[in-house]
Short mmCIF file of C-alpha atoms in Angstrom, two decimals:
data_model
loop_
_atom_site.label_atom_id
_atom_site.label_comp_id
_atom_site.label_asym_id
_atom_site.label_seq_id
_atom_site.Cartn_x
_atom_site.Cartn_y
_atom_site.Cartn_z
CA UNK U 5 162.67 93.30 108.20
CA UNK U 6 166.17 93.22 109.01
CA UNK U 7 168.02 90.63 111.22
CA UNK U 8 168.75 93.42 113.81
CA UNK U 9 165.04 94.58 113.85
CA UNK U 10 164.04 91.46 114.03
CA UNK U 11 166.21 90.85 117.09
CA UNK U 12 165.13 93.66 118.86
CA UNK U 13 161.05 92.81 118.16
CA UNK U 14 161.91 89.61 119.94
CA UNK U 15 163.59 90.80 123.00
CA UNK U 16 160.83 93.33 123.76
CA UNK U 17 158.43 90.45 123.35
CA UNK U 18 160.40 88.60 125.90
CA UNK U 19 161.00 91.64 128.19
CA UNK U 20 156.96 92.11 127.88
CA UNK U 21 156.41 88.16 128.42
CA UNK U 22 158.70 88.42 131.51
CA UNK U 23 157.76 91.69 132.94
CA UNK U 24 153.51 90.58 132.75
CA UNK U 25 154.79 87.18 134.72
CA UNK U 26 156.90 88.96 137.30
CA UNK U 27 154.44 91.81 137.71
CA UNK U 28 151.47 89.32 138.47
CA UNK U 29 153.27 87.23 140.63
CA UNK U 30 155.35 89.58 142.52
CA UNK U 31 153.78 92.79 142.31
CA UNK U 32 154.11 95.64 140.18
CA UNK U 33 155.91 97.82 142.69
CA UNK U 34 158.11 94.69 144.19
CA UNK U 35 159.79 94.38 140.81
CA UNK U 36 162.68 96.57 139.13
CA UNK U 37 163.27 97.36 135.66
CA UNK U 38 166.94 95.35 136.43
CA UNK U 39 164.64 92.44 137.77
CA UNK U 40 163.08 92.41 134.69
CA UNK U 41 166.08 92.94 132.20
CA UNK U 42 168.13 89.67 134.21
CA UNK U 43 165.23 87.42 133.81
CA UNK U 44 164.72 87.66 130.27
CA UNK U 45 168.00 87.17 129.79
CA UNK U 46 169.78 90.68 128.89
CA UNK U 47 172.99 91.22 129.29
CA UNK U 48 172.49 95.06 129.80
CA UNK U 49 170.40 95.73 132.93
CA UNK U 50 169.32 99.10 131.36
CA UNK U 51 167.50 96.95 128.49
CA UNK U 52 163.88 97.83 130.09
CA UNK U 53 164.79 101.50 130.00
CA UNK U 54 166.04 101.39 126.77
CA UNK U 55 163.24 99.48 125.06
CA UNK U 56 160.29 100.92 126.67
CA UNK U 57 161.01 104.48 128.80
CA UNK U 58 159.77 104.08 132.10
CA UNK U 59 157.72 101.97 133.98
CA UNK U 60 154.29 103.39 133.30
CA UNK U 61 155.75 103.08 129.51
CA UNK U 62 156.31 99.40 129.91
CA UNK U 63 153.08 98.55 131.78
CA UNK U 64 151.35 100.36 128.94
CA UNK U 65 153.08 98.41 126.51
CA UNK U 66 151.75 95.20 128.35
CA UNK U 67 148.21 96.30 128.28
CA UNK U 68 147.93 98.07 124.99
CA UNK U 69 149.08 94.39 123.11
CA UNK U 70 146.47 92.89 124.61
CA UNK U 71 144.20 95.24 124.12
CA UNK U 72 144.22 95.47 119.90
CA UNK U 73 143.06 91.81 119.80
CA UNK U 74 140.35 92.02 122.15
CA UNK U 75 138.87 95.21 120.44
CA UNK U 76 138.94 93.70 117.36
CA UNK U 77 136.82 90.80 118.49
CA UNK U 78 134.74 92.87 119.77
CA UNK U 79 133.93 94.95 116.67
CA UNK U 80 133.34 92.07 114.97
CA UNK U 81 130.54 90.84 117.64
CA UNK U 82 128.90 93.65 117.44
CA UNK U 83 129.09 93.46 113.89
CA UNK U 84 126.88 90.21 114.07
CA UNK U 85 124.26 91.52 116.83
CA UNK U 86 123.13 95.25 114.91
CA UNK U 87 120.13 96.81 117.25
CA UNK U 88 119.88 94.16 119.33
CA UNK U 89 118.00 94.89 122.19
CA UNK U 90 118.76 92.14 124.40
CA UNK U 91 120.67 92.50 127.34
CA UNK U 92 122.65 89.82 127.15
CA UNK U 93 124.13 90.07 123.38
CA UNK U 94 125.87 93.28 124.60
CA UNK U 95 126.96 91.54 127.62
CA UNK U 96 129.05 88.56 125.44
CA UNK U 97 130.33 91.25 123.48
CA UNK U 98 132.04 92.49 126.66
CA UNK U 99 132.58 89.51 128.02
CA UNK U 100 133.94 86.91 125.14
CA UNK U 101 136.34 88.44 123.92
CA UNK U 102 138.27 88.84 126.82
CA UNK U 103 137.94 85.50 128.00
CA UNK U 104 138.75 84.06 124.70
CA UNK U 105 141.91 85.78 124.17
CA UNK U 106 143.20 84.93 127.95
CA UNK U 107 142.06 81.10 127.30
CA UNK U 108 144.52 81.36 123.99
CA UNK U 109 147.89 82.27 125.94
CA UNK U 110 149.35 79.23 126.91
CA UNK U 111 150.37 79.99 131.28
CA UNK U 112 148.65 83.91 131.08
CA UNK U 113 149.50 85.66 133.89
CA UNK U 114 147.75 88.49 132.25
CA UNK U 115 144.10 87.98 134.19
CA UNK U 116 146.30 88.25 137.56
CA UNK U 117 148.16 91.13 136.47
CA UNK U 118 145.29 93.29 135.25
CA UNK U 119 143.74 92.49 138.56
CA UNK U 120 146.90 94.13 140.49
CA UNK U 121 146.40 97.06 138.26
CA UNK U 122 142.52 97.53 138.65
CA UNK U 123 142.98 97.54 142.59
CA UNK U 124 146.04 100.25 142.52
CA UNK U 125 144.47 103.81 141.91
CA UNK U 126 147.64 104.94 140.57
CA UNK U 127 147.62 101.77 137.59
CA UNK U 128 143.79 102.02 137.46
CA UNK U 129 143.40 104.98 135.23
CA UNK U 130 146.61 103.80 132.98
CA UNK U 131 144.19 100.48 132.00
CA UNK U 132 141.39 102.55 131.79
CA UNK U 133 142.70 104.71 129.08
CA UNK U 134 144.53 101.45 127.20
CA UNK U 135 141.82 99.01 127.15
CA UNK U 136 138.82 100.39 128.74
CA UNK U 137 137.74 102.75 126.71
CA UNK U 138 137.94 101.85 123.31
CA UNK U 139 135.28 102.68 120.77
CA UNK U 140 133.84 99.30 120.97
CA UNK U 141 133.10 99.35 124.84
CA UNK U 142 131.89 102.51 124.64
CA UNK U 143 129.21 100.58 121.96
CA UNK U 144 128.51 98.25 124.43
CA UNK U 145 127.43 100.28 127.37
CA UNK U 146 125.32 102.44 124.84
CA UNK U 147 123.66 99.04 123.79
CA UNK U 148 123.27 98.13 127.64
CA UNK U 149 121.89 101.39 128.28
CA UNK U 150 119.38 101.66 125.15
CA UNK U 151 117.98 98.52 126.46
CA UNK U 152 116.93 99.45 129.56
CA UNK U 153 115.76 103.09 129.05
CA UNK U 154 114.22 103.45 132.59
CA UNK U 155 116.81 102.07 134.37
CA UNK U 156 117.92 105.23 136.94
CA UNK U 157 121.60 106.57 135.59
CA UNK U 158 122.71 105.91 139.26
CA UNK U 159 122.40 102.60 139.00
CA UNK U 160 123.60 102.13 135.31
CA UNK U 161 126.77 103.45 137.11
CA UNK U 162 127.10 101.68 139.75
CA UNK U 163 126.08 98.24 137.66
CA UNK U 164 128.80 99.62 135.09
CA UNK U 165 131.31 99.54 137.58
CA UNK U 166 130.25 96.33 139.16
CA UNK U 167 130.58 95.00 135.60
CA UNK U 168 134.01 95.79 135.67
CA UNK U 169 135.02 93.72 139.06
CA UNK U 170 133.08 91.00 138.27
CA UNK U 171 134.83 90.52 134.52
CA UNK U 172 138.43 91.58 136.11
CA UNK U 173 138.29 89.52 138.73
CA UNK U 174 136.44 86.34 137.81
CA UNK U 175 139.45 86.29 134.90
CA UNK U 176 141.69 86.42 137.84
CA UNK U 177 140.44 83.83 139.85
CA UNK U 178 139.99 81.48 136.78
CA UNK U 179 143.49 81.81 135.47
CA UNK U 180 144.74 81.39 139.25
CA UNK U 181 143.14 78.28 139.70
CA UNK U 182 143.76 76.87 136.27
CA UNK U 183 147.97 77.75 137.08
CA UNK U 184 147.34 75.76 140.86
CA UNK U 185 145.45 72.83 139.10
CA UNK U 186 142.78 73.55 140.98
CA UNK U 187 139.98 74.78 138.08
CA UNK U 188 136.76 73.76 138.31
CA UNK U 189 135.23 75.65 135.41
CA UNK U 190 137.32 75.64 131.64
CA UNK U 191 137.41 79.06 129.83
CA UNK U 192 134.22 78.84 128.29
CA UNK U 193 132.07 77.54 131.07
CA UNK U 194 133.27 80.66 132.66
CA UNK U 195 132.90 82.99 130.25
CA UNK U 196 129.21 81.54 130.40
CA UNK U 197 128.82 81.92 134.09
CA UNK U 198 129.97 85.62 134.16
CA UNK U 199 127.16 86.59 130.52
CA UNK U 200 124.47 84.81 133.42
CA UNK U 201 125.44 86.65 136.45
CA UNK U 202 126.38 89.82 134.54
CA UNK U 203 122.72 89.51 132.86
CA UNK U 204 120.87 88.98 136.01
CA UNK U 205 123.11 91.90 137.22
CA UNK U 206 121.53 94.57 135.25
CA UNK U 207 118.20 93.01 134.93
CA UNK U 208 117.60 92.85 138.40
CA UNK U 209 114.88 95.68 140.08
CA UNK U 210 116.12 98.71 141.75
CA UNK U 211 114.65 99.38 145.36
CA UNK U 212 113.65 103.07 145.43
#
Protein backbone atom coordinates (compact mmCIF):
# COMPACT_ATOMS: atom_id res chain seq x y z
CA UNK A 1 0.00 0.00 0.00
CA UNK A 2 1.27 3.27 -0.75
CA UNK A 3 1.87 6.20 1.74
CA UNK A 4 -0.92 8.22 -0.04
CA UNK A 5 -3.41 5.24 0.12
CA UNK A 6 -2.59 4.69 3.25
CA UNK A 7 -3.36 8.29 4.18
CA UNK A 8 -6.51 8.38 2.68
CA UNK A 9 -7.72 4.74 4.47
CA UNK A 10 -7.03 6.64 7.65
CA UNK A 11 -8.91 9.78 7.14
CA UNK A 12 -12.08 7.94 6.05
CA UNK A 13 -11.67 5.90 9.21
CA UNK A 14 -11.60 9.09 11.12
CA UNK A 15 -14.35 10.82 9.06
CA UNK A 16 -16.45 7.40 9.82
CA UNK A 17 -15.25 7.45 13.65
CA UNK A 18 -16.39 11.14 13.80
CA UNK A 19 -19.45 11.11 11.72
CA UNK A 20 -20.98 7.66 13.97
CA UNK A 21 -20.12 10.01 17.25
CA UNK A 22 -21.71 13.18 15.94
CA UNK A 23 -24.62 11.34 14.34
CA UNK A 24 -25.53 9.55 17.74
CA UNK A 25 -25.16 12.37 19.78
CA UNK A 26 -26.54 15.07 17.72
CA UNK A 27 -28.71 13.56 15.31
CA UNK A 28 -28.37 12.41 11.94
CA UNK A 29 -30.26 15.27 10.35
CA UNK A 30 -28.71 18.06 12.94
CA UNK A 31 -25.29 17.36 11.49
CA UNK A 32 -23.63 18.56 8.06
CA UNK A 33 -21.22 16.89 5.94
CA UNK A 34 -18.92 20.37 6.84
CA UNK A 35 -19.70 19.47 10.59
CA UNK A 36 -18.29 16.37 10.02
CA UNK A 37 -15.21 17.23 7.73
CA UNK A 38 -14.04 20.21 10.67
CA UNK A 39 -14.19 17.76 13.43
CA UNK A 40 -12.04 15.21 12.13
CA UNK A 41 -9.76 17.55 11.35
CA UNK A 42 -9.86 18.26 7.38
CA UNK A 43 -8.74 21.04 6.04
CA UNK A 44 -11.18 20.79 2.99
CA UNK A 45 -14.81 21.00 4.17
CA UNK A 46 -15.83 19.04 0.99
CA UNK A 47 -13.72 15.95 2.44
CA UNK A 48 -17.15 14.00 3.38
CA UNK A 49 -18.34 14.51 -0.18
CA UNK A 50 -15.34 13.56 -1.62
CA UNK A 51 -14.66 10.38 0.34
CA UNK A 52 -18.02 8.95 0.57
CA UNK A 53 -20.85 10.65 -2.04
CA UNK A 54 -23.65 11.68 -0.12
CA UNK A 55 -25.06 11.28 3.04
CA UNK A 56 -27.01 8.07 2.64
CA UNK A 57 -23.41 6.96 1.11
CA UNK A 58 -21.67 7.80 4.31
CA UNK A 59 -24.27 6.39 6.74
CA UNK A 60 -23.99 3.22 4.68
CA UNK A 61 -20.44 3.22 5.00
CA UNK A 62 -20.94 3.41 8.90
CA UNK A 63 -23.24 0.50 9.02
CA UNK A 64 -21.87 -1.78 6.39
CA UNK A 65 -18.19 -1.85 8.60
CA UNK A 66 -19.90 -2.96 11.27
CA UNK A 67 -21.84 -5.16 9.74
CA UNK A 68 -18.93 -7.70 8.04
CA UNK A 69 -17.72 -8.53 11.60
CA UNK A 70 -20.90 -9.28 13.10
CA UNK A 71 -21.95 -11.62 10.16
CA UNK A 72 -19.00 -13.36 10.37
CA UNK A 73 -19.54 -14.24 13.99
CA UNK A 74 -22.50 -15.22 13.27
CA UNK A 75 -21.69 -17.83 10.60
CA UNK A 76 -19.43 -19.20 12.73
CA UNK A 77 -22.20 -19.75 15.64
CA UNK A 78 -24.23 -21.30 13.61
CA UNK A 79 -21.51 -23.29 12.46
CA UNK A 80 -21.24 -24.79 16.09
CA UNK A 81 -25.19 -25.27 16.73
CA UNK A 82 -26.16 -27.49 13.12
CA UNK A 83 -30.12 -28.53 13.53
CA UNK A 84 -30.49 -27.36 16.67
CA UNK A 85 -33.85 -27.16 17.64
CA UNK A 86 -33.73 -25.10 20.60
CA UNK A 87 -35.01 -21.82 20.72
CA UNK A 88 -32.59 -20.24 22.39
CA UNK A 89 -29.25 -21.35 20.36
CA UNK A 90 -30.73 -19.38 17.42
CA UNK A 91 -31.51 -16.61 19.68
CA UNK A 92 -27.47 -16.13 20.87
CA UNK A 93 -26.67 -16.42 17.41
CA UNK A 94 -28.64 -13.18 16.90
CA UNK A 95 -27.93 -11.80 19.84
CA UNK A 96 -23.94 -12.35 20.68
CA UNK A 97 -22.55 -11.25 18.15
CA UNK A 98 -23.81 -7.97 18.21
CA UNK A 99 -23.25 -7.38 21.67
CA UNK A 100 -19.80 -8.67 21.52
CA UNK A 101 -18.60 -6.55 18.82
CA UNK A 102 -20.23 -3.21 20.50
CA UNK A 103 -18.53 -4.34 24.00
CA UNK A 104 -15.03 -4.40 21.82
CA UNK A 105 -15.11 -0.58 20.65
CA UNK A 106 -13.61 1.30 23.21
CA UNK A 107 -16.56 4.72 23.77
CA UNK A 108 -19.16 3.07 20.78
CA UNK A 109 -21.55 5.37 19.97
CA UNK A 110 -22.62 2.86 17.45
CA UNK A 111 -25.65 1.15 19.74
CA UNK A 112 -27.05 4.93 20.00
CA UNK A 113 -26.67 5.63 16.48
CA UNK A 114 -28.30 2.51 15.05
CA UNK A 115 -31.09 3.32 17.43
CA UNK A 116 -31.60 6.92 15.66
CA UNK A 117 -31.65 5.05 12.45
CA UNK A 118 -34.16 2.19 13.40
CA UNK A 119 -36.74 4.93 14.64
CA UNK A 120 -36.39 7.21 11.27
CA UNK A 121 -38.45 5.44 8.41
CA UNK A 122 -36.38 7.10 5.94
CA UNK A 123 -32.77 5.43 7.68
CA UNK A 124 -34.78 2.29 8.62
CA UNK A 125 -34.77 0.51 5.35
CA UNK A 126 -30.96 1.75 4.59
CA UNK A 127 -29.94 -0.62 7.92
CA UNK A 128 -32.22 -3.07 6.91
CA UNK A 129 -30.62 -3.76 3.63
CA UNK A 130 -26.80 -3.30 5.26
CA UNK A 131 -27.01 -5.38 8.25
CA UNK A 132 -30.35 -6.86 8.54
CA UNK A 133 -30.57 -9.05 6.09
CA UNK A 134 -27.61 -10.91 5.62
CA UNK A 135 -27.57 -14.59 4.82
CA UNK A 136 -26.86 -15.48 8.33
CA UNK A 137 -30.04 -13.73 9.88
CA UNK A 138 -32.00 -14.95 7.41
CA UNK A 139 -30.57 -18.62 9.01
CA UNK A 140 -31.59 -17.59 12.15
CA UNK A 141 -35.20 -16.75 11.75
CA UNK A 142 -35.52 -20.05 9.61
CA UNK A 143 -34.02 -21.86 12.76
CA UNK A 144 -36.54 -19.81 15.05
CA UNK A 145 -39.24 -20.66 12.84
CA UNK A 146 -38.44 -24.56 12.29
CA UNK A 147 -38.62 -24.75 15.95
CA UNK A 148 -41.81 -23.75 16.57
CA UNK A 149 -43.77 -25.14 13.55
CA UNK A 150 -47.26 -24.24 14.97
CA UNK A 151 -46.54 -21.05 15.99
CA UNK A 152 -49.29 -18.75 13.77
CA UNK A 153 -47.07 -16.69 10.95
CA UNK A 154 -48.80 -13.56 12.49
CA UNK A 155 -47.21 -13.83 15.40
CA UNK A 156 -43.73 -15.08 14.13
CA UNK A 157 -44.00 -11.52 12.61
CA UNK A 158 -44.88 -9.59 15.00
CA UNK A 159 -42.29 -11.52 17.61
CA UNK A 160 -39.70 -10.97 14.63
CA UNK A 161 -40.14 -7.46 14.79
CA UNK A 162 -40.30 -7.22 18.51
CA UNK A 163 -36.96 -9.05 18.31
CA UNK A 164 -35.61 -6.31 16.56
CA UNK A 165 -36.54 -3.37 19.26
CA UNK A 166 -35.69 -5.28 21.99
CA UNK A 167 -31.88 -6.13 20.54
CA UNK A 168 -31.66 -2.35 19.03
CA UNK A 169 -32.62 -0.79 21.82
CA UNK A 170 -31.43 -2.68 24.87
CA UNK A 171 -27.77 -2.04 22.94
CA UNK A 172 -28.76 1.50 23.16
CA UNK A 173 -29.63 1.84 26.54
CA UNK A 174 -26.56 -0.28 27.67
CA UNK A 175 -23.97 1.70 25.82
CA UNK A 176 -25.82 5.00 27.13
CA UNK A 177 -25.50 4.13 30.53
CA UNK A 178 -22.07 2.61 30.36
CA UNK A 179 -20.89 6.41 28.55
CA UNK A 180 -22.97 8.27 31.83
CA UNK A 181 -21.31 5.83 34.38
CA UNK A 182 -24.37 4.82 35.26
CA UNK A 183 -24.32 0.78 34.03
CA UNK A 184 -25.68 -1.60 36.02
CA UNK A 185 -25.29 -4.65 33.82
CA UNK A 186 -21.51 -5.26 31.84
CA UNK A 187 -21.79 -6.42 28.15
CA UNK A 188 -22.24 -9.89 28.81
CA UNK A 189 -24.72 -9.86 31.62
CA UNK A 190 -26.71 -8.08 29.06
CA UNK A 191 -26.28 -9.93 26.27
CA UNK A 192 -27.60 -12.71 28.76
CA UNK A 193 -30.63 -10.81 29.85
CA UNK A 194 -31.83 -10.01 26.26
CA UNK A 195 -31.14 -14.48 25.00
CA UNK A 196 -33.75 -14.80 28.44
CA UNK A 197 -36.29 -12.27 27.59
CA UNK A 198 -35.93 -12.82 23.82
CA UNK A 199 -36.48 -16.73 24.66
CA UNK A 200 -39.44 -16.27 26.82
CA UNK A 201 -40.52 -13.88 23.97
CA UNK A 202 -41.19 -16.44 21.43
CA UNK A 203 -41.95 -19.22 23.73
CA UNK A 204 -44.66 -17.60 25.29
CA UNK A 205 -48.61 -18.86 24.25
CA UNK A 206 -50.59 -17.00 21.78
CA UNK A 207 -54.24 -16.01 22.93
CA UNK A 208 -56.54 -16.92 20.02
Amino acid sequence: MSAATSRASATKERILDVAERLFAEQGVFAVSNRQISEAAGQGNNAAVGYHFGTKADLLRAIVRRHAEPVEAVRERLLGEIGDSRDVRDWLTCLVLPSVEHHASLRGSTLARFTAQLMSDPGLRELVVAESLSGPTLMRIMDGLNNCQPDLPLRAKIVRNDMTRHVLVHMMAEQERALAEGAARLTWEETAQNVIDALTGLWLAPVTE
